Amino acid sequence: TKQEVMNEIITKSKFFRAEQAKVAQEQAELAQSLDDDYRDIRKMMQFRPNKKSENEDLEKRLAELEKQMSNVEKSSDAPLPPSAIAVSDDFDDFLLQAKRLAEDQRAKAADRLKTPEE
């Protein structure tokens, strides 16, 4: 009868909706587990920091090293041995070169010059 057909259609519809919800739930769980695995893998990987953060880190390290060097120089009134002076000079050269490299900026592109024909 017509009532039985309608009940069958409703039952099938509910069954298919339940199946779709089950599949959607399984896919969501799979996606969540993949996201968690990706986070774990990403933590293991070492990404190269960007140029700005590298310069900031270099400046911080240089400032710390300069403080340490000034503290060492202030704390010791006795003359330094020649080997320490050589190391100190090399270190000063290194600091100077590192500062230059940190402050060095790449050239910017200029406007193109026109040829005489243009």
Short mmCIF file of C-alpha atoms in Angstrom, two decimals:
data_model
loop_
_atom_site.label_atom_id
_atom_site.label_comp_id
_atom_site.label_asym_id
_atom_site.label_seq_id
_atom_site.Cartn_x
_atom_site.Cartn_y
_atom_site.Cartn_z
CA THR A 1 0.00 0.00 0.00
CA LYS A 2 0.90 3.64 -0.18
CA GLN A 3 1.67 3.87 3.57
CA GLU A 4 4.15 0.97 3.38
CA VAL A 5 5.94 2.54 0.41
CA MET A 6 6.27 5.86 2.26
CA ASN A 7 7.59 4.12 5.40
CA GLU A 8 10.13 2.24 3.26
CA ILE A 9 11.28 5.48 1.60
CA ILE A 10 11.63 7.19 5.00
CA THR A 11 13.56 4.21 6.40
CA LYS A 12 15.94 4.15 3.43
CA SER A 13 16.43 7.91 3.67
CA LYS A 14 17.30 7.68 7.37
CA PHE A 15 19.67 4.78 6.65
CA PHE A 16 21.52 6.69 3.90
CA ARG A 17 21.77 9.83 6.08
CA ALA A 18 23.20 7.72 8.90
CA GLU A 19 25.73 6.16 6.48
CA GLN A 20 26.75 9.58 5.19
CA ALA A 21 27.17 10.89 8.73
CA LYS A 22 29.28 7.84 9.60
CA VAL A 23 31.53 8.36 6.54
CA ALA A 24 31.84 12.08 7.33
CA GLN A 25 32.80 11.27 10.93
CA GLU A 26 35.44 8.76 9.79
CA GLN A 27 36.89 11.30 7.35
CA ALA A 28 37.00 13.96 10.07
CA GLU A 29 38.82 11.56 12.41
CA LEU A 30 41.29 10.64 9.66
CA ALA A 31 41.91 14.31 8.87
CA GLN A 32 42.48 15.05 12.57
CA SER A 33 44.97 12.20 12.92
CA LEU A 34 46.82 13.39 9.80
CA ASP A 35 46.94 16.93 11.20
CA ASP A 36 48.36 15.63 14.48
CA ASP A 37 50.96 13.56 12.62
CA TYR A 38 51.90 16.60 10.52
CA ARG A 39 52.41 18.71 13.64
CA ASP A 40 54.71 16.04 15.07
CA ILE A 41 56.69 15.84 11.83
CA ARG A 42 56.89 19.62 11.56
CA LYS A 43 58.34 19.83 15.08
CA MET A 44 61.09 17.41 14.02
CA MET A 45 61.95 19.47 10.94
CA GLN A 46 64.20 22.48 11.18
CA PHE A 47 63.01 25.35 9.06
CA ARG A 48 65.41 28.09 8.07
CA PRO A 49 64.47 31.37 9.76
CA ASN A 50 63.77 34.35 7.57
CA LYS A 51 66.41 37.00 6.88
CA LYS A 52 64.97 39.57 9.30
CA SER A 53 65.00 37.20 12.27
CA GLU A 54 68.53 36.07 11.37
CA ASN A 55 69.73 39.68 11.48
CA GLU A 56 67.95 40.30 14.77
CA ASP A 57 69.47 37.18 16.28
CA LEU A 58 72.91 38.18 15.03
CA GLU A 59 72.55 41.65 16.52
CA LYS A 60 71.48 40.19 19.87
CA ARG A 61 74.44 37.79 19.90
CA LEU A 62 76.83 40.59 18.99
CA ALA A 63 75.49 42.78 21.78
CA GLU A 64 75.89 39.94 24.27
CA LEU A 65 79.43 39.23 23.10
CA GLU A 66 80.36 42.91 23.33
CA LYS A 67 79.03 43.04 26.89
CA GLN A 68 81.03 39.94 27.77
CA MET A 69 84.17 41.40 26.21
CA SER A 70 83.74 44.72 28.03
CA ASN A 71 83.20 42.86 31.32
CA VAL A 72 86.36 40.84 30.76
CA GLU A 73 88.34 43.97 29.94
CA LYS A 74 86.99 45.82 33.01
CA SER A 75 87.56 42.93 35.39
CA SER A 76 91.20 42.36 34.50
CA ASP A 77 93.56 45.25 35.17
CA ALA A 78 96.59 43.04 34.58
CA PRO A 79 98.07 43.09 31.08
CA LEU A 80 96.84 40.36 28.79
CA PRO A 81 99.25 37.77 27.42
CA PRO A 82 100.16 38.18 23.72
CA SER A 83 98.08 35.18 22.67
CA ALA A 84 94.99 36.67 24.30
CA ILE A 85 95.62 39.97 22.55
CA ALA A 86 95.81 38.19 19.19
CA VAL A 87 92.60 36.32 19.89
CA SER A 88 90.96 39.56 21.01
CA ASP A 89 92.05 41.34 17.81
CA ASP A 90 90.70 38.49 15.69
CA PHE A 91 87.48 38.59 17.66
CA ASP A 92 87.18 42.36 17.19
CA ASP A 93 87.72 41.91 13.45
CA PHE A 94 85.03 39.24 13.47
CA LEU A 95 82.60 41.50 15.33
CA LEU A 96 83.28 44.35 12.92
CA GLN A 97 82.77 42.13 9.88
CA ALA A 98 79.61 40.60 11.38
CA LYS A 99 78.16 44.06 12.04
CA ARG A 100 78.90 45.11 8.48
CA LEU A 101 77.22 42.00 7.11
CA ALA A 102 74.18 42.47 9.34
CA GLU A 103 73.79 46.10 8.27
CA ASP A 104 74.54 45.41 4.62
CA GLN A 105 71.48 45.85 2.46
CA ARG A 106 71.06 44.52 -1.01
CA ALA A 107 70.78 46.98 -3.86
CA LYS A 108 67.29 47.92 -4.90
CA ALA A 109 66.21 47.79 -8.53
CA ALA A 110 66.38 51.17 -10.21
CA ASP A 111 64.21 52.60 -12.94
CA ARG A 112 65.26 51.41 -16.37
CA LEU A 113 67.05 53.99 -18.47
CA LYS A 114 65.52 54.74 -21.82
CA THR A 115 67.49 54.25 -24.99
CA PRO A 116 67.93 57.23 -27.34
CA GLU A 117 65.35 55.75 -29.74
CA GLU A 118 62.68 55.72 -27.04
#
